[in-house]
XYZ file of C-alpha atoms in Angstrom:
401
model
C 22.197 219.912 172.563
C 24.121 222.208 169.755
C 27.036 224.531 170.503
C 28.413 227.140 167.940
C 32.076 227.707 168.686
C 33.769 230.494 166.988
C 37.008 232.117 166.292
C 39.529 234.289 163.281
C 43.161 233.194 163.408
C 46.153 231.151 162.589
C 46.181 227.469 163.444
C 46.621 228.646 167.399
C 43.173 229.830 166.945
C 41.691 227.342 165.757
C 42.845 224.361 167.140
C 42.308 224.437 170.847
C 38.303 225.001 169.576
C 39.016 221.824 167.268
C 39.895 220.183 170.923
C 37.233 221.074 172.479
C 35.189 219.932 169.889
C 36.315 216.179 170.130
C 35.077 216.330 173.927
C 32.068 217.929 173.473
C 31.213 215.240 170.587
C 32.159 212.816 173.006
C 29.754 214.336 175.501
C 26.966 213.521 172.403
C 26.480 217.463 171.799
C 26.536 218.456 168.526
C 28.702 221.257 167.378
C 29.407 223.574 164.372
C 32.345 226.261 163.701
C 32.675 229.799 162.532
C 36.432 230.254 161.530
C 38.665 231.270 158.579
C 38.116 229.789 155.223
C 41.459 228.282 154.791
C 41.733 224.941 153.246
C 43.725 223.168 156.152
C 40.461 224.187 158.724
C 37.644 222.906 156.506
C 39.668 219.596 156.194
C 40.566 219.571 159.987
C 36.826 219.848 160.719
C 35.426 217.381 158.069
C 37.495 214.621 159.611
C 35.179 215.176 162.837
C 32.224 215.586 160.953
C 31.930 218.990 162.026
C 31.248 221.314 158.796
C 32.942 225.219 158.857
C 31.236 227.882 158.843
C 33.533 230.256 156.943
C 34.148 234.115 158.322
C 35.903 236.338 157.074
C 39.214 236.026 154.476
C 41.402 233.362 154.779
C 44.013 233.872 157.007
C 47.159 232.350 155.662
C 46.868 234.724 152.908
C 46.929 237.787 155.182
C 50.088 236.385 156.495
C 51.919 235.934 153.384
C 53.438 238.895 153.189
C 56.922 240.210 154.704
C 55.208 242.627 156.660
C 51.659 243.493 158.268
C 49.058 244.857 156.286
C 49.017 248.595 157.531
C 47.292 250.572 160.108
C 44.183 251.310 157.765
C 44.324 248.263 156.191
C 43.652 246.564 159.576
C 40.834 248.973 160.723
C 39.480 248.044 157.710
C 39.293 244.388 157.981
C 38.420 244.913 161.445
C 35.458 246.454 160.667
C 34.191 244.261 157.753
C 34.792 241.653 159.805
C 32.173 242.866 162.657
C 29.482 243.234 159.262
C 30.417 239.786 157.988
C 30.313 238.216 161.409
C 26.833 239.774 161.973
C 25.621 238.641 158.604
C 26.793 234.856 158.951
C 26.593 234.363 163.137
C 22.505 234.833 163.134
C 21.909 231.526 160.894
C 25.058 229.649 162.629
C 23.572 229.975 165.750
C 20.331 228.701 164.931
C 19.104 226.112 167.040
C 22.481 226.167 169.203
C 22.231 226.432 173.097
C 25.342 228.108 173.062
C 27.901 230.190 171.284
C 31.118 230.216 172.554
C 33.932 232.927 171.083
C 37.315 233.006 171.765
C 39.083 235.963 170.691
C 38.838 239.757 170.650
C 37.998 239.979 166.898
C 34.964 238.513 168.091
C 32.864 241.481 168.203
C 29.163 240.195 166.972
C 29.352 237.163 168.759
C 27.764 238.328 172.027
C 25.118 240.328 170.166
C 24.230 237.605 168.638
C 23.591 235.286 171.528
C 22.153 238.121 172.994
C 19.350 238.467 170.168
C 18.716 234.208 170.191
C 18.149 234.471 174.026
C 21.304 231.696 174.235
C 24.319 231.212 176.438
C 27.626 233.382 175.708
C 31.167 231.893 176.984
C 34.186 234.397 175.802
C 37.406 232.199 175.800
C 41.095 233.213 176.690
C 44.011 231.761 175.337
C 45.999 233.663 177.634
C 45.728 235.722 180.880
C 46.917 238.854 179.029
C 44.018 239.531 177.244
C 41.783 239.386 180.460
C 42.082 242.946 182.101
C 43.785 242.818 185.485
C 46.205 245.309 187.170
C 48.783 242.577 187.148
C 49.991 242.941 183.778
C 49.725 245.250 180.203
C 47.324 244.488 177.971
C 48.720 242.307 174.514
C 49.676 244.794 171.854
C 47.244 245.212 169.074
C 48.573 245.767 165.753
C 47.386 248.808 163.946
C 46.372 250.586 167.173
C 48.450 253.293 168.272
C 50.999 252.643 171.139
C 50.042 253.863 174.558
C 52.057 256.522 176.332
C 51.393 255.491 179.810
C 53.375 253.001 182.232
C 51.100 251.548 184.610
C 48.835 248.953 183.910
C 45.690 250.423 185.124
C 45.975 253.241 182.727
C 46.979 250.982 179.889
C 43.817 249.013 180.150
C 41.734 252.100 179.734
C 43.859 253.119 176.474
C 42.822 249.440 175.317
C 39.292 250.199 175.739
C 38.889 253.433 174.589
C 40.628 252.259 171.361
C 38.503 248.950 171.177
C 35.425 251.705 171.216
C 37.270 254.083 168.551
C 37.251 250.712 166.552
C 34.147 249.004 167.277
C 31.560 251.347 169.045
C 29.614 252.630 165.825
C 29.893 249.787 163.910
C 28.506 247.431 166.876
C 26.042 249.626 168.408
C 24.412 250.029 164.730
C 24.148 246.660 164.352
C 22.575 246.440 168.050
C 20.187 248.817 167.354
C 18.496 246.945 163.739
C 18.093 244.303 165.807
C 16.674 245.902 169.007
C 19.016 245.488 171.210
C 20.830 248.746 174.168
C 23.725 250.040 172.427
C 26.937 249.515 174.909
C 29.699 251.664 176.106
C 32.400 249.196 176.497
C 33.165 247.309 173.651
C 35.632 245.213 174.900
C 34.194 244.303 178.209
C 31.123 243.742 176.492
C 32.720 241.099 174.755
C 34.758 239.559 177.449
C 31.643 239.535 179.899
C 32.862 239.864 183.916
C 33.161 235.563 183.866
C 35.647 234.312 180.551
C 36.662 231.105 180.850
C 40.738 231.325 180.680
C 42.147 227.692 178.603
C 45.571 227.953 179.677
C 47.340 226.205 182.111
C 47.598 227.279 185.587
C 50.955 226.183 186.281
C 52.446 227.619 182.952
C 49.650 230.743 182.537
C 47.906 231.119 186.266
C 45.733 233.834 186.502
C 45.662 236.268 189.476
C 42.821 237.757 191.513
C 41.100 240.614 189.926
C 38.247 242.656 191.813
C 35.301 242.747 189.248
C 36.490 239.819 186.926
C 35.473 236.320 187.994
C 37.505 233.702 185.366
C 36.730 230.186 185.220
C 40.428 228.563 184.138
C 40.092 225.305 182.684
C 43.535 224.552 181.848
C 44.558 224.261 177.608
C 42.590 222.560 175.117
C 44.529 219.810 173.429
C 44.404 216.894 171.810
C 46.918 213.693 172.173
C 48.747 213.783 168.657
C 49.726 210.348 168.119
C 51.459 210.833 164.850
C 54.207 209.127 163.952
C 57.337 211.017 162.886
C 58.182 210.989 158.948
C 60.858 208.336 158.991
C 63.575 210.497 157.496
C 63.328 213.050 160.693
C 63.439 209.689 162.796
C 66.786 209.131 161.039
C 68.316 212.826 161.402
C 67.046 212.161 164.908
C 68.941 208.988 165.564
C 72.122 210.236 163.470
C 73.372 212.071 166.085
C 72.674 214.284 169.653
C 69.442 215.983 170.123
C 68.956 219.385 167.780
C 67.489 222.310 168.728
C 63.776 222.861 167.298
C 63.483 226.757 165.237
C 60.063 227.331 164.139
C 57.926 229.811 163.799
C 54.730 228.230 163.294
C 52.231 230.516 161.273
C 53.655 233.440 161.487
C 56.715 235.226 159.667
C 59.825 235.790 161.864
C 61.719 239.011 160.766
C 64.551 238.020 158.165
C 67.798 237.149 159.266
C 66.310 235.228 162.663
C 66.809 231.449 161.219
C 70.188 232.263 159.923
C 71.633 233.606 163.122
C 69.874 231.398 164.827
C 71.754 228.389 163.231
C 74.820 230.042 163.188
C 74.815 230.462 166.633
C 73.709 226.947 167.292
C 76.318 225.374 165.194
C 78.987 227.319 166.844
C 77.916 225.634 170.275
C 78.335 222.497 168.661
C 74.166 221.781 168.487
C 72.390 220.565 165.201
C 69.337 222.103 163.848
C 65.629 221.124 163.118
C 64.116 224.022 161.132
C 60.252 224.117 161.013
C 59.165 225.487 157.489
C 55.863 226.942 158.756
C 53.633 228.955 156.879
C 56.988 231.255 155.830
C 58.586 227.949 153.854
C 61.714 228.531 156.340
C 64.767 226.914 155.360
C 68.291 225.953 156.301
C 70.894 228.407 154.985
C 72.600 225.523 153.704
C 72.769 221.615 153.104
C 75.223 220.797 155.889
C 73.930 217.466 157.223
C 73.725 218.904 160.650
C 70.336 220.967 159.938
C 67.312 219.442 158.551
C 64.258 220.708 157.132
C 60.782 219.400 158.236
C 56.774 219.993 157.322
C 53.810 219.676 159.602
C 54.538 217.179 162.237
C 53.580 215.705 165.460
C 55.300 218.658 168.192
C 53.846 216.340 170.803
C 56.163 212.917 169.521
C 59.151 215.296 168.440
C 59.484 218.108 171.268
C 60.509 215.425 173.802
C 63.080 214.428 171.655
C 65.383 217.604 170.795
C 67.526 219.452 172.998
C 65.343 222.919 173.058
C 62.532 224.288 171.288
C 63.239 228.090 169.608
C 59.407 229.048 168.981
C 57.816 232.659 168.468
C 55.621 232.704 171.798
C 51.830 231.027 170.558
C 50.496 229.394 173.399
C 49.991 225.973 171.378
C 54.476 225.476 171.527
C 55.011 226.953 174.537
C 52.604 224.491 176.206
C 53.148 221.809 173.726
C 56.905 222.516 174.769
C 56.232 222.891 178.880
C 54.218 219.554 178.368
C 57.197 217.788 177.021
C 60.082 219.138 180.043
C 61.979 220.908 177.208
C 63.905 224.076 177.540
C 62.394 226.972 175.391
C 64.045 229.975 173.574
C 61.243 232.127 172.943
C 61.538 234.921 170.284
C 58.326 237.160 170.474
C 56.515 238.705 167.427
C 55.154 241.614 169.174
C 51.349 240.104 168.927
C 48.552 239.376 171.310
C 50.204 236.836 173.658
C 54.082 236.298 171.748
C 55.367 238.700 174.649
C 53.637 237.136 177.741
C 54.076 233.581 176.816
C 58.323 235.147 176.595
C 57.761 236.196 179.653
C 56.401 233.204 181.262
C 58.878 230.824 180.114
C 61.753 233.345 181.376
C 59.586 233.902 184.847
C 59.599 230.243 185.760
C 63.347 229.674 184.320
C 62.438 227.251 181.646
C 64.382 228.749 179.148
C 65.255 232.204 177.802
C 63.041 235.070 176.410
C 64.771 237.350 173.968
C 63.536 241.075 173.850
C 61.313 241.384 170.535
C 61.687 240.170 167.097
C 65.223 241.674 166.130
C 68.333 240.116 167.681
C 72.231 239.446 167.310
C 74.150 236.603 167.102
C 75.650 237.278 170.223
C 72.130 237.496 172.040
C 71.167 234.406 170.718
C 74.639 232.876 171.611
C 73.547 233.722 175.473
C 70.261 233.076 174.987
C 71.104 229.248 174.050
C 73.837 228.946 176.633
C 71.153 229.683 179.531
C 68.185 227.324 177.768
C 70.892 224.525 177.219
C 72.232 224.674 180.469
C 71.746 221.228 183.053
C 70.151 223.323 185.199
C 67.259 225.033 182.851
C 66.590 221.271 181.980
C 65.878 220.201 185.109
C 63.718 222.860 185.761
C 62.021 222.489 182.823
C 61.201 218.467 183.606
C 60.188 219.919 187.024
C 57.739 222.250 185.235
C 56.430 219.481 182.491
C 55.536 217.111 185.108
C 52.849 219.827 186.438
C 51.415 220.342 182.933
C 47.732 219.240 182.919
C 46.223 217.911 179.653
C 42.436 217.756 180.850
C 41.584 221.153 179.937
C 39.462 221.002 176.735
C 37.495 217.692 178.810
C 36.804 220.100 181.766
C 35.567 222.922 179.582
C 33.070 220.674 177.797
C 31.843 219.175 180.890
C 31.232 222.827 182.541
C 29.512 223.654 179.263
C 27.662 220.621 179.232
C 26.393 220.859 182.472
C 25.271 224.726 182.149
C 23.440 223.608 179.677
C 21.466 221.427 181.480
């Protein structure tokens, strides 16, 4: 039994796909991967004996700059991404008995499955991307903004601008290979039954007529890490910092800084997270300390609060651990519903988009840091499931069969 998973991303992406990976293997199904090129992946994968499939350009590149690339730079990637995707995914997939997608940008994926005669399973990181008349679709960089307020309406924006995108370039594709063009590109791609790996406590989905999710709760993996001793000695030098990181993405300048300063004038130390932006303290005051890549799982249950951007790999990895969150959202995908989550089930605080004050963060802290957010956010932790990439493989595995 072979499965090809796929996905295009940052290390959110990617990793919940690496988790599920591990349980299919330990299932005895054999898997390969279609994701970004980047160095970090390829290594990540070879250490399971899984070999990537590269798609597509390599993503922390894109993200290296201060900005996004701009609108017709995206609808240009977007769309060699759909040719690349149909010129790699044919030979990926052969001899799978699945292909499994997670992610919009995944627009060849069921055309593909479609033309082997083998399973499809679109995946979810979040409930916003799923349409439902409980809540705005995620925004979509390089698409124009909707003018409309309810959700209903917004959802049919989203797909007529998936099929402004998408239509031609898919349906042309469909046709060389003989299969129906299709009229909804992005419900063709979600199918009426995605699986949804978040978890229900943290992301629950809701009811929606004509959309029939299977949620398996988030794929993880235990990180058993050990810290880097010299963060185990900031750690024991003092009272619990506050986490600021910003994980793959680039926070808009300015954030860190205020971020500390606000921090340090409530009497808190500081753990910055360089990330893929090479953040750094402002200065060498031995209450802030600088850290790489390390184990969130070991260190989140030991600082005071998390300040994250809104992926759904801290804000569970943060939930998980019973710590308060501060959650500054990129506007991107699932930044401003994962904000809204944590501020929904009073875990924390969600700030209002990527620019902010001092004085917002100042209140900001004050409610995350409070007794009584921490208490609710051991409550919450406690309720965290970590069985979700174990479930998906079994309901794969057993589909299968």
């Amino acid at each position: 039994m072979r499965v090809l998973l796929s996905t295009y991303g940052t290390r959110g992406d990617v990793e919940p796909l690496v988790a599920l990976t591990v349980r299919l293997q330990e299932l005895g199904v054999e898997v390969r991967m279609c994701a970004p090129p980047d160095e970090e992946f390829a290594e990540r994968l070879a250490g399971l004996g899984v070999d990537l499939v590269p798609v597509g350009p390599p993503v922390r590149a894109l993200m290296r700059g201060a900005s996004l690339p701009s609108a017709a730079e995206l609808s240009r990637y977007r769309t060699e991404m759909v040719e690349a995707q149909f010129g790699i995914f044919p030979a990926a997939a052969d001899g799978c008995d699945a292909l499994v997608a997670a992610g919009l940008a995944q627009i060849a994926a069921r055309s593909v499955a479609e033309a082997a005669g083998i399973r499809y399973v679109y995946v979810s990181y979040a409930a916003n991307s799923l349409p439902s008349p409980h809540h705005a679709p995620p925004p979509r960089p390089g698409w124009p903004e909707p003018e409309a307020n309810d959700n209903r309406t917004l959802w049919e924006l989203d797909a007529h601008q998936a099929n402004a995108q998408f239509s031609e370039t898919l349906n042309g594709h469909r046709a060389a290979i003989g299969l129906p063009p299709v009229d909804n590109v992005r419900d063709h791609v979600l199918t009426d039954r995605p699986w949804l790996a978040a978890d229900p406590v943290l992301g629950p989905w809701r009811q929606t007529p004509g959309l029939h999710v299977t949620q398996t709760g988030a794929w993880s993996l235990a990180d058993e890490r050990p810290l880097p001793a010299d963060l185990v000695s900031f750690l024991e030098a003092g009272t619990p910092p506050v986490y600021v990181g910003f994980g793959s993405l680039r926070p808009s300048p300015g954030i860190v800084e205020r971020a500390i300063e606000a921090l340090r004038a409530q009497g808190h130390r500081v753990l910055v997270s360089r990330g893929w932006a090479d953040l750094n303290p402002v200065d060498d005051r031995d209450d802030c300390f600088a850290i790489g890549e390390v184990s969130h799982q070991r260190l989140f249950g030991r600082v005071a609060a998390v300040v994250h951007h809104g992926g759904a790999g801290t804000t569970v990895t943060a939930a998980r651990a019973g710590v308060p969150q501060v959650v500054v959202p990129l506007q991107l995908a699932d930044n401003p519903y994962w904000a809204g989550r944590v501020a929904d089930l009073d875990i924390g605080a969600a700030l209002d988009g990527p620019t902010l004050t001092t004085e917002s963060l100042d209140v900001a802290f004050k409610t995350a840091l409070s007794p009584e957010t921490r208490t609710r956010a051991k409550d919450v932790g406690s309720r965290i499931r970590t069985d979700g990439a174990a479930v998906a493989a079994s309901l794969l595995r057993d589909a299968l069969r």
